[in-house]
Amino acid sequence: DGSLHQGDELEILPSGLRGRVRGLQTHKHKEEMAVPGSRTAVNISGVDVDQVLRGNVIAHPGDYQPTRRMDVHFRLLPDVSQVLEHNTQVKLFLGAAEVQARLRLLGSEQLAPGEQGWLQLELEQPIIAVRGDRYILRRPSPGETLGGGMVVDPHPKGRNKRFATEVIARLVALAQGDPADVLLQALFSLGTAPLNEVIERSHLDDQVARNAVTTLLEAGTLILLENSASPALAPNSLVTSLGVWNALAARAVQEVTTYHRNFPLRRGLPREELKSRLKLPPGSIGARLFLAAMRKLSGEGLLEEAGPLVHLPGFTIRFNPQQQRQVDTLLSRFAAAPYAPPSIKECQAEVGEELFAALVEQGD
């Protein structure tokens, strides 16, 4: 895909070597541009020919990332000699690359000849793959072609649980779904992330992905946490799924509710303590998520902020009859001797530290 022009900077993957296009030829005729489908010779300056290996990919810097793990759909040929079992050692052929791999069967213990299924391939060497690439698997010894299929996710987040229904559902959506389904599954795998990272993970064409973003926003299944005016103009905007947002909002409200129940004489839960209790992702994403979440929760009327404190809407400190009598007694001492008021220690002895703190916090 893409195109090459004379003078373009190149990256040889997966090694990461850099060079520049010095010349292009198609069947010994000079070309100014190379396009998909043309058999092209590329003269690259800055890279020795013996540094480029079979199976390497020439790309513009940053276009692709090497991978050593892939989720794939697979069909076992009907005439193979035996069933395919979990943890089988295989040879993977993808493009011009040939690498050793170990397969993890997902959703089943084995595949019989002619059956289809889902695999996660663990590769011994990194390769370049994109969603939709076709591949072949062979058994190395005794040599036998097993079958092939399509790459569904070239950059899975980690090792899949073999029999988790949500894993299979994600793979089905990636393999068969429309762009909105594919984008949503990419978002599920990331949880919360900048919009451009979600689009990159989806491996969709940029414009197709942005159309899918609009579809998901209108359906309410994608939540834009930042720069809500126009996602097309804010590729770094933080986004999450409706399920993740609902769970986060419910957890935040529950934490504040529990705090009010445990400490009814305090005006609210400190912001930083709430942030810690929510156990958000580490680093800048967690910090951005908390700021965006607080703005959204306040805007939706679920929580309110008072300086460094967070409280439920309409929450006020209320004294029970016994506490009110203690407060009245203490305040009468101030009224009786305005120029010789009781000390802090005397006030705390009179009503207790919690009640005293509540009176100070309320300005009484």
mmCIF file of C-alpha atoms in Angstrom, residues 8-353:
data_model
loop_
_atom_site.group_PDB
_atom_site.id
_atom_site.type_symbol
_atom_site.label_atom_id
_atom_site.label_comp_id
_atom_site.label_asym_id
_atom_site.label_seq_id
_atom_site.Cartn_x
_atom_site.Cartn_y
_atom_site.Cartn_z
ATOM 1 C CA ASP A 8 11.579 9.715 0.380
ATOM 2 C CA GLU A 9 13.024 8.671 3.736
ATOM 3 C CA LEU A 10 12.599 4.953 4.355
ATOM 4 C CA GLU A 11 12.692 2.532 7.237
ATOM 5 C CA ILE A 12 13.681 -1.122 6.829
ATOM 6 C CA LEU A 13 11.531 -3.213 9.174
ATOM 7 C CA PRO A 14 11.764 -4.962 11.545
ATOM 8 C CA SER A 15 15.439 -3.934 11.916
ATOM 9 C CA GLY A 16 14.655 -0.185 11.978
ATOM 10 C CA LEU A 17 17.475 0.785 9.587
ATOM 11 C CA ARG A 18 16.938 4.174 7.899
ATOM 12 C CA GLY A 19 17.720 5.185 4.339
ATOM 13 C CA ARG A 20 16.488 7.344 1.456
ATOM 14 C CA VAL A 21 15.116 6.531 -2.018
ATOM 15 C CA ARG A 22 17.860 7.349 -4.512
ATOM 16 C CA GLY A 23 16.071 5.885 -7.521
ATOM 17 C CA LEU A 24 13.097 3.776 -8.660
ATOM 18 C CA GLN A 25 12.867 1.387 -11.619
ATOM 19 C CA THR A 26 10.191 -0.854 -13.060
ATOM 20 C CA HIS A 27 11.616 -3.391 -15.501
ATOM 21 C CA LYS A 28 14.724 -1.211 -15.983
ATOM 22 C CA HIS A 29 12.709 1.928 -16.728
ATOM 23 C CA LYS A 30 13.180 4.855 -14.368
ATOM 24 C CA GLU A 31 10.085 5.879 -12.409
ATOM 25 C CA GLU A 32 9.323 8.962 -10.356
ATOM 26 C CA MET A 33 6.807 7.122 -8.177
ATOM 27 C CA ALA A 34 6.151 3.503 -7.221
ATOM 28 C CA VAL A 35 2.536 2.455 -6.560
ATOM 29 C CA PRO A 36 0.879 -0.770 -5.320
ATOM 30 C CA GLY A 37 0.808 -3.560 -7.889
ATOM 31 C CA SER A 38 4.000 -2.532 -9.699
ATOM 32 C CA ARG A 39 7.150 -4.655 -9.612
ATOM 33 C CA THR A 40 9.673 -2.108 -8.424
ATOM 34 C CA ALA A 41 13.398 -1.935 -7.781
ATOM 35 C CA VAL A 42 14.309 0.588 -5.099
ATOM 36 C CA ASN A 43 17.820 2.041 -4.866
ATOM 37 C CA ILE A 44 18.278 2.969 -1.203
ATOM 38 C CA SER A 45 21.126 5.165 -0.011
ATOM 39 C CA GLY A 46 22.508 4.691 3.485
ATOM 40 C CA VAL A 47 21.762 0.943 3.685
ATOM 41 C CA ASP A 48 23.990 -1.904 2.480
ATOM 42 C CA VAL A 49 22.223 -4.585 0.437
ATOM 43 C CA ASP A 50 23.410 -7.344 2.765
ATOM 44 C CA GLN A 51 21.619 -5.596 5.657
ATOM 45 C CA VAL A 52 18.234 -6.167 3.978
ATOM 46 C CA LEU A 53 16.891 -9.669 4.580
ATOM 47 C CA ARG A 54 14.165 -11.733 2.970
ATOM 48 C CA GLY A 55 10.847 -10.866 4.585
ATOM 49 C CA ASN A 56 11.865 -7.313 5.510
ATOM 50 C CA VAL A 57 9.432 -4.520 4.716
ATOM 51 C CA ILE A 58 10.250 -1.093 3.274
ATOM 52 C CA ALA A 59 8.031 1.607 4.774
ATOM 53 C CA HIS A 60 7.898 5.275 5.598
ATOM 54 C CA PRO A 61 9.158 5.855 9.155
ATOM 55 C CA GLY A 62 6.442 5.336 11.727
ATOM 56 C CA ASP A 63 3.946 3.654 9.385
ATOM 57 C CA TYR A 64 4.243 0.181 10.926
ATOM 58 C CA GLN A 65 5.495 -1.496 14.092
ATOM 59 C CA PRO A 66 7.058 -4.976 14.275
ATOM 60 C CA THR A 67 5.161 -7.663 16.149
ATOM 61 C CA ARG A 68 5.982 -11.004 17.757
ATOM 62 C CA ARG A 69 2.373 -11.923 18.533
ATOM 63 C CA MET A 70 -0.703 -12.064 16.291
ATOM 64 C CA ASP A 71 -4.352 -13.083 16.588
ATOM 65 C CA VAL A 72 -5.505 -14.875 13.443
ATOM 66 C CA HIS A 73 -8.383 -16.809 11.908
ATOM 67 C CA PHE A 74 -7.254 -20.213 10.645
ATOM 68 C CA ARG A 75 -8.611 -23.027 8.452
ATOM 69 C CA LEU A 76 -6.997 -26.469 8.761
ATOM 70 C CA LEU A 77 -6.813 -28.235 5.399
ATOM 71 C CA PRO A 78 -9.109 -31.283 5.097
ATOM 72 C CA ASP A 79 -6.319 -33.617 3.943
ATOM 73 C CA VAL A 80 -3.752 -33.017 6.726
ATOM 74 C CA SER A 81 -2.367 -36.107 8.441
ATOM 75 C CA GLN A 82 -3.520 -35.342 12.005
ATOM 76 C CA VAL A 83 -5.494 -32.996 14.209
ATOM 77 C CA LEU A 84 -3.984 -29.661 15.184
ATOM 78 C CA GLU A 85 -3.274 -29.331 18.910
ATOM 79 C CA HIS A 86 -2.571 -26.418 21.230
ATOM 80 C CA ASN A 87 1.077 -25.365 21.569
ATOM 81 C CA THR A 88 2.136 -26.862 18.213
ATOM 82 C CA GLN A 89 5.404 -25.572 16.731
ATOM 83 C CA VAL A 90 4.856 -24.268 13.174
ATOM 84 C CA LYS A 91 6.431 -22.238 10.383
ATOM 85 C CA LEU A 92 4.624 -19.029 9.479
ATOM 86 C CA PHE A 93 4.749 -17.699 5.909
ATOM 87 C CA LEU A 94 3.494 -14.127 5.520
ATOM 88 C CA GLY A 95 4.482 -12.030 2.526
ATOM 89 C CA ALA A 96 8.107 -12.952 1.903
ATOM 90 C CA ALA A 97 8.731 -13.662 5.609
ATOM 91 C CA GLU A 98 9.253 -17.138 7.034
ATOM 92 C CA VAL A 99 9.515 -17.442 10.824
ATOM 93 C CA GLN A 100 9.169 -20.124 13.476
ATOM 94 C CA ALA A 101 6.118 -19.758 15.682
ATOM 95 C CA ARG A 102 4.157 -21.530 18.391
ATOM 96 C CA LEU A 103 0.387 -21.532 18.124
ATOM 97 C CA ARG A 104 -2.115 -21.144 20.944
ATOM 98 C CA LEU A 105 -5.552 -22.563 20.149
ATOM 99 C CA LEU A 106 -8.359 -20.280 21.311
ATOM 100 C CA GLY A 107 -11.800 -21.595 22.203
ATOM 101 C CA SER A 108 -11.016 -25.289 21.614
ATOM 102 C CA GLU A 109 -8.614 -28.040 22.615
ATOM 103 C CA GLN A 110 -7.870 -29.109 19.023
ATOM 104 C CA LEU A 111 -8.914 -28.678 15.397
ATOM 105 C CA ALA A 112 -9.837 -31.634 13.203
ATOM 106 C CA PRO A 113 -8.977 -31.674 9.466
ATOM 107 C CA GLY A 114 -11.234 -29.244 7.604
ATOM 108 C CA GLU A 115 -12.203 -27.252 10.716
ATOM 109 C CA GLN A 116 -11.739 -23.522 11.311
ATOM 110 C CA GLY A 117 -10.800 -21.676 14.466
ATOM 111 C CA TRP A 118 -8.911 -18.877 16.172
ATOM 112 C CA LEU A 119 -5.211 -18.879 16.972
ATOM 113 C CA GLN A 120 -2.749 -16.654 18.737
ATOM 114 C CA LEU A 121 0.704 -17.015 17.190
ATOM 115 C CA GLU A 122 3.831 -16.405 19.290
ATOM 116 C CA LEU A 123 6.699 -15.651 16.865
ATOM 117 C CA GLU A 124 10.393 -16.322 17.428
ATOM 118 C CA GLN A 125 11.385 -13.266 15.351
ATOM 119 C CA PRO A 126 9.494 -10.008 14.785
ATOM 120 C CA ILE A 127 7.707 -9.431 11.489
ATOM 121 C CA ILE A 128 5.481 -6.764 9.940
ATOM 122 C CA ALA A 129 1.792 -7.617 9.570
ATOM 123 C CA VAL A 130 -1.449 -5.691 9.170
ATOM 124 C CA ARG A 131 -5.059 -6.657 9.675
ATOM 125 C CA GLY A 132 -6.319 -8.558 6.616
ATOM 126 C CA ASP A 133 -2.944 -10.049 5.635
ATOM 127 C CA ARG A 134 -3.087 -13.661 4.443
ATOM 128 C CA TYR A 135 -0.690 -16.265 5.763
ATOM 129 C CA ILE A 136 0.186 -19.987 5.586
ATOM 130 C CA LEU A 137 1.231 -22.366 8.360
ATOM 131 C CA ARG A 138 3.390 -25.455 7.824
ATOM 132 C CA ARG A 139 4.453 -28.173 10.182
ATOM 133 C CA PRO A 140 8.280 -28.165 10.179
ATOM 134 C CA SER A 141 8.816 -31.872 10.812
ATOM 135 C CA PRO A 142 7.608 -33.927 9.078
ATOM 136 C CA GLY A 143 7.069 -31.131 6.560
ATOM 137 C CA GLU A 144 3.378 -30.576 5.832
ATOM 138 C CA THR A 145 1.215 -27.599 4.871
ATOM 139 C CA LEU A 146 -1.434 -27.217 7.578
ATOM 140 C CA GLY A 147 -3.560 -24.408 6.202
ATOM 141 C CA GLY A 148 -3.865 -20.664 6.459
ATOM 142 C CA GLY A 149 -6.113 -17.729 7.067
ATOM 143 C CA MET A 150 -6.235 -14.025 7.815
ATOM 144 C CA VAL A 151 -4.501 -11.810 10.350
ATOM 145 C CA VAL A 152 -7.209 -10.303 12.572
ATOM 146 C CA ASP A 153 -5.126 -8.374 15.126
ATOM 147 C CA PRO A 154 -1.389 -7.930 14.454
ATOM 148 C CA HIS A 155 -0.811 -6.198 17.809
ATOM 149 C CA PRO A 156 -2.907 -7.877 20.529
ATOM 150 C CA LYS A 157 -2.605 -6.308 23.970
ATOM 151 C CA GLY A 158 -1.238 -9.504 25.541
ATOM 152 C CA ARG A 159 -1.665 -13.270 25.810
ATOM 153 C CA ASN A 160 -5.323 -14.124 25.327
ATOM 154 C CA LYS A 161 -7.205 -16.277 27.797
ATOM 155 C CA ARG A 162 -7.830 -19.385 25.734
ATOM 156 C CA PHE A 163 -11.469 -19.975 26.626
ATOM 157 C CA ALA A 164 -12.710 -16.456 27.407
ATOM 158 C CA THR A 165 -15.936 -15.711 25.510
ATOM 159 C CA GLU A 166 -15.076 -12.003 25.292
ATOM 160 C CA VAL A 167 -11.815 -12.858 23.467
ATOM 161 C CA ILE A 168 -13.663 -14.837 20.793
ATOM 162 C CA ALA A 169 -16.304 -12.093 20.488
ATOM 163 C CA ARG A 170 -13.554 -9.516 19.936
ATOM 164 C CA LEU A 171 -11.935 -11.613 17.214
ATOM 165 C CA VAL A 172 -15.263 -12.258 15.454
ATOM 166 C CA ALA A 173 -16.001 -8.539 15.429
ATOM 167 C CA LEU A 174 -12.537 -7.737 14.060
ATOM 168 C CA ALA A 175 -12.821 -10.384 11.335
ATOM 169 C CA GLN A 176 -16.415 -9.828 10.236
ATOM 170 C CA GLY A 177 -17.558 -6.506 11.670
ATOM 171 C CA ASP A 178 -18.076 -3.206 9.923
ATOM 172 C CA PRO A 179 -15.604 -0.350 10.581
ATOM 173 C CA ALA A 180 -17.555 0.827 13.645
ATOM 174 C CA ASP A 181 -17.301 -2.675 15.175
ATOM 175 C CA VAL A 182 -13.579 -2.835 14.397
ATOM 176 C CA LEU A 183 -12.961 0.590 15.933
ATOM 177 C CA LEU A 184 -14.997 -0.278 19.015
ATOM 178 C CA GLN A 185 -13.035 -3.492 19.539
ATOM 179 C CA ALA A 186 -9.796 -1.509 19.251
ATOM 180 C CA LEU A 187 -11.147 0.832 21.922
ATOM 181 C CA PHE A 188 -12.109 -2.119 24.147
ATOM 182 C CA SER A 189 -8.543 -3.420 23.972
ATOM 183 C CA LEU A 190 -7.145 -0.026 25.051
ATOM 184 C CA GLY A 191 -9.806 0.916 27.629
ATOM 185 C CA THR A 192 -9.190 4.671 27.512
ATOM 186 C CA ALA A 193 -6.791 6.284 25.043
ATOM 187 C CA PRO A 194 -6.233 9.253 22.716
ATOM 188 C CA LEU A 195 -8.399 9.015 19.596
ATOM 189 C CA ASN A 196 -5.405 8.725 17.255
ATOM 190 C CA GLU A 197 -4.116 5.676 19.178
ATOM 191 C CA VAL A 198 -7.511 3.981 18.857
ATOM 192 C CA ILE A 199 -7.555 4.641 15.106
ATOM 193 C CA GLU A 200 -3.997 3.311 14.809
ATOM 194 C CA ARG A 201 -4.909 0.155 16.758
ATOM 195 C CA SER A 202 -7.939 -0.428 14.494
ATOM 196 C CA HIS A 203 -5.707 -0.528 11.352
ATOM 197 C CA LEU A 204 -8.539 1.160 9.439
ATOM 198 C CA ASP A 205 -8.041 3.757 6.737
ATOM 199 C CA ASP A 206 -7.974 7.172 8.418
ATOM 200 C CA GLN A 207 -11.119 8.546 6.749
ATOM 201 C CA VAL A 208 -13.011 5.263 7.238
ATOM 202 C CA ALA A 209 -12.016 5.317 10.894
ATOM 203 C CA ARG A 210 -13.196 8.903 11.376
ATOM 204 C CA ASN A 211 -16.539 8.058 9.782
ATOM 205 C CA ALA A 212 -16.783 5.164 12.244
ATOM 206 C CA VAL A 213 -15.981 7.584 15.103
ATOM 207 C CA THR A 214 -18.911 9.767 14.054
ATOM 208 C CA THR A 215 -21.194 6.703 13.929
ATOM 209 C CA LEU A 216 -20.159 5.565 17.405
ATOM 210 C CA LEU A 217 -20.493 9.076 18.865
ATOM 211 C CA GLU A 218 -24.010 9.395 17.473
ATOM 212 C CA ALA A 219 -24.894 5.961 18.880
ATOM 213 C CA GLY A 220 -23.479 6.951 22.272
ATOM 214 C CA THR A 221 -21.185 3.917 22.466
ATOM 215 C CA LEU A 222 -18.018 6.029 22.200
ATOM 216 C CA ILE A 223 -17.527 8.738 24.825
ATOM 217 C CA LEU A 224 -15.387 11.746 23.942
ATOM 218 C CA LEU A 225 -13.890 12.979 27.205
ATOM 219 C CA GLU A 226 -11.989 15.981 25.861
ATOM 220 C CA ASN A 227 -12.416 18.642 23.162
ATOM 221 C CA SER A 228 -16.002 17.578 22.598
ATOM 222 C CA ALA A 229 -16.667 20.274 19.980
ATOM 223 C CA SER A 230 -15.090 18.361 17.071
ATOM 224 C CA PRO A 231 -13.206 15.064 17.290
ATOM 225 C CA ALA A 232 -11.994 15.494 13.689
ATOM 226 C CA LEU A 233 -9.977 18.529 14.814
ATOM 227 C CA ALA A 234 -8.637 16.902 17.971
ATOM 228 C CA PRO A 235 -6.833 13.625 17.182
ATOM 229 C CA ASN A 236 -5.289 13.569 20.668
ATOM 230 C CA SER A 237 -8.685 13.793 22.416
ATOM 231 C CA LEU A 238 -9.210 11.206 25.120
ATOM 232 C CA VAL A 239 -11.958 8.679 24.359
ATOM 233 C CA THR A 240 -13.442 5.654 26.064
ATOM 234 C CA SER A 241 -16.364 3.280 25.625
ATOM 235 C CA LEU A 242 -19.789 3.742 27.178
ATOM 236 C CA GLY A 243 -19.274 0.679 29.377
ATOM 237 C CA VAL A 244 -15.940 1.914 30.741
ATOM 238 C CA TRP A 245 -17.372 5.392 31.380
ATOM 239 C CA ASN A 246 -20.489 4.090 33.141
ATOM 240 C CA ALA A 247 -18.359 1.874 35.380
ATOM 241 C CA LEU A 248 -15.978 4.744 36.215
ATOM 242 C CA ALA A 249 -18.820 7.181 36.941
ATOM 243 C CA ALA A 250 -20.617 4.667 39.160
ATOM 244 C CA ARG A 251 -17.400 3.912 41.049
ATOM 245 C CA ALA A 252 -16.671 7.613 41.624
ATOM 246 C CA VAL A 253 -20.189 8.306 42.925
ATOM 247 C CA GLN A 254 -20.029 5.226 45.158
ATOM 248 C CA GLU A 255 -16.675 6.273 46.637
ATOM 249 C CA VAL A 256 -18.023 9.729 47.531
ATOM 250 C CA THR A 257 -21.273 8.255 48.889
ATOM 251 C CA THR A 258 -19.338 5.841 51.106
ATOM 252 C CA TYR A 259 -17.129 8.685 52.340
ATOM 253 C CA HIS A 260 -20.179 10.747 53.319
ATOM 254 C CA ARG A 261 -21.598 7.750 55.173
ATOM 255 C CA ASN A 262 -18.346 7.105 57.051
ATOM 256 C CA PHE A 263 -17.568 10.777 57.741
ATOM 257 C CA PRO A 264 -20.894 12.661 57.900
ATOM 258 C CA LEU A 265 -19.260 15.649 59.604
ATOM 259 C CA ARG A 266 -16.808 16.274 56.724
ATOM 260 C CA ARG A 267 -17.797 18.380 53.755
ATOM 261 C CA GLY A 268 -16.382 16.027 51.138
ATOM 262 C CA LEU A 269 -13.737 13.595 49.904
ATOM 263 C CA PRO A 270 -10.378 15.181 48.959
ATOM 264 C CA ARG A 271 -9.861 15.116 45.163
ATOM 265 C CA GLU A 272 -6.475 13.417 45.351
ATOM 266 C CA GLU A 273 -7.859 10.706 47.627
ATOM 267 C CA LEU A 274 -10.700 10.071 45.158
ATOM 268 C CA LYS A 275 -8.183 9.853 42.314
ATOM 269 C CA SER A 276 -6.186 7.277 44.274
ATOM 270 C CA ARG A 277 -9.284 5.224 45.117
ATOM 271 C CA LEU A 278 -10.389 5.040 41.476
ATOM 272 C CA LYS A 279 -7.172 3.172 40.528
ATOM 273 C CA LEU A 280 -6.858 4.869 37.136
ATOM 274 C CA PRO A 281 -4.219 3.950 34.524
ATOM 275 C CA PRO A 282 -0.704 5.120 35.446
ATOM 276 C CA GLY A 283 1.043 8.116 33.929
ATOM 277 C CA SER A 284 -0.386 10.975 31.908
ATOM 278 C CA ILE A 285 -3.417 9.014 30.661
ATOM 279 C CA GLY A 286 -4.629 8.494 34.239
ATOM 280 C CA ALA A 287 -4.123 12.165 35.086
ATOM 281 C CA ARG A 288 -5.969 13.301 31.955
ATOM 282 C CA LEU A 289 -8.743 10.787 32.556
ATOM 283 C CA PHE A 290 -9.305 12.044 36.113
ATOM 284 C CA LEU A 291 -9.486 15.707 35.049
ATOM 285 C CA ALA A 292 -11.839 14.882 32.183
ATOM 286 C CA ALA A 293 -13.962 12.625 34.393
ATOM 287 C CA MET A 294 -14.359 15.295 37.073
ATOM 288 C CA ARG A 295 -15.460 17.843 34.460
ATOM 289 C CA LYS A 296 -17.954 15.397 32.987
ATOM 290 C CA LEU A 297 -19.293 14.210 36.363
ATOM 291 C CA SER A 298 -19.767 17.825 37.472
ATOM 292 C CA GLY A 299 -21.377 18.747 34.165
ATOM 293 C CA GLU A 300 -23.820 15.855 34.425
ATOM 294 C CA GLY A 301 -24.705 16.795 38.001
ATOM 295 C CA LEU A 302 -23.435 13.541 39.498
ATOM 296 C CA LEU A 303 -20.782 15.150 41.715
ATOM 297 C CA GLU A 304 -19.860 18.658 42.836
ATOM 298 C CA GLU A 305 -16.516 20.194 43.742
ATOM 299 C CA ALA A 306 -15.820 22.653 46.551
ATOM 300 C CA GLY A 307 -12.171 23.652 46.333
ATOM 301 C CA PRO A 308 -10.089 20.543 46.951
ATOM 302 C CA LEU A 309 -13.134 18.499 48.043
ATOM 303 C CA VAL A 310 -15.682 16.428 46.106
ATOM 304 C CA HIS A 311 -19.209 15.839 47.406
ATOM 305 C CA LEU A 312 -22.624 14.656 46.283
ATOM 306 C CA PRO A 313 -24.949 17.349 44.897
ATOM 307 C CA GLY A 314 -26.878 19.056 47.706
ATOM 308 C CA PHE A 315 -24.828 17.456 50.464
ATOM 309 C CA THR A 316 -24.596 19.496 53.663
ATOM 310 C CA ILE A 317 -23.340 18.641 57.109
ATOM 311 C CA ARG A 318 -26.272 17.931 59.411
ATOM 312 C CA PHE A 319 -26.002 17.546 63.188
ATOM 313 C CA ASN A 320 -28.101 15.068 65.125
ATOM 314 C CA PRO A 321 -29.996 16.436 68.178
ATOM 315 C CA GLN A 322 -27.217 15.529 70.628
ATOM 316 C CA GLN A 323 -24.544 17.129 68.436
ATOM 317 C CA GLN A 324 -26.693 20.235 67.964
ATOM 318 C CA ARG A 325 -26.985 20.622 71.754
ATOM 319 C CA GLN A 326 -23.189 20.376 72.076
ATOM 320 C CA VAL A 327 -22.751 22.970 69.318
ATOM 321 C CA ASP A 328 -25.256 25.348 70.913
ATOM 322 C CA THR A 329 -23.525 25.038 74.285
ATOM 323 C CA LEU A 330 -20.121 25.753 72.782
ATOM 324 C CA LEU A 331 -21.283 28.714 70.716
ATOM 325 C CA SER A 332 -23.030 30.202 73.766
ATOM 326 C CA ARG A 333 -19.605 30.332 75.441
ATOM 327 C CA PHE A 334 -18.345 32.479 72.553
ATOM 328 C CA ALA A 335 -21.376 34.736 72.819
ATOM 329 C CA ALA A 336 -20.981 35.079 76.587
ATOM 330 C CA ALA A 337 -17.291 35.984 76.427
ATOM 331 C CA PRO A 338 -16.500 37.309 72.922
ATOM 332 C CA TYR A 339 -13.102 38.703 74.005
ATOM 333 C CA ALA A 340 -12.082 35.659 76.020
ATOM 334 C CA PRO A 341 -13.246 32.709 73.860
ATOM 335 C CA PRO A 342 -12.414 29.089 74.711
ATOM 336 C CA SER A 343 -9.163 27.714 73.243
ATOM 337 C CA ILE A 344 -9.028 25.136 70.458
ATOM 338 C CA LYS A 345 -8.200 22.463 73.022
ATOM 339 C CA GLU A 346 -11.195 23.477 75.152
ATOM 340 C CA CYS A 347 -13.490 23.481 72.113
ATOM 341 C CA GLN A 348 -12.343 19.993 71.125
ATOM 342 C CA ALA A 349 -12.853 18.798 74.693
ATOM 343 C CA GLU A 350 -16.383 20.247 74.627
ATOM 344 C CA VAL A 351 -17.642 18.770 71.315
ATOM 345 C CA GLY A 352 -14.945 16.360 70.032
ATOM 346 C CA GLU A 353 -12.420 16.804 67.218
#
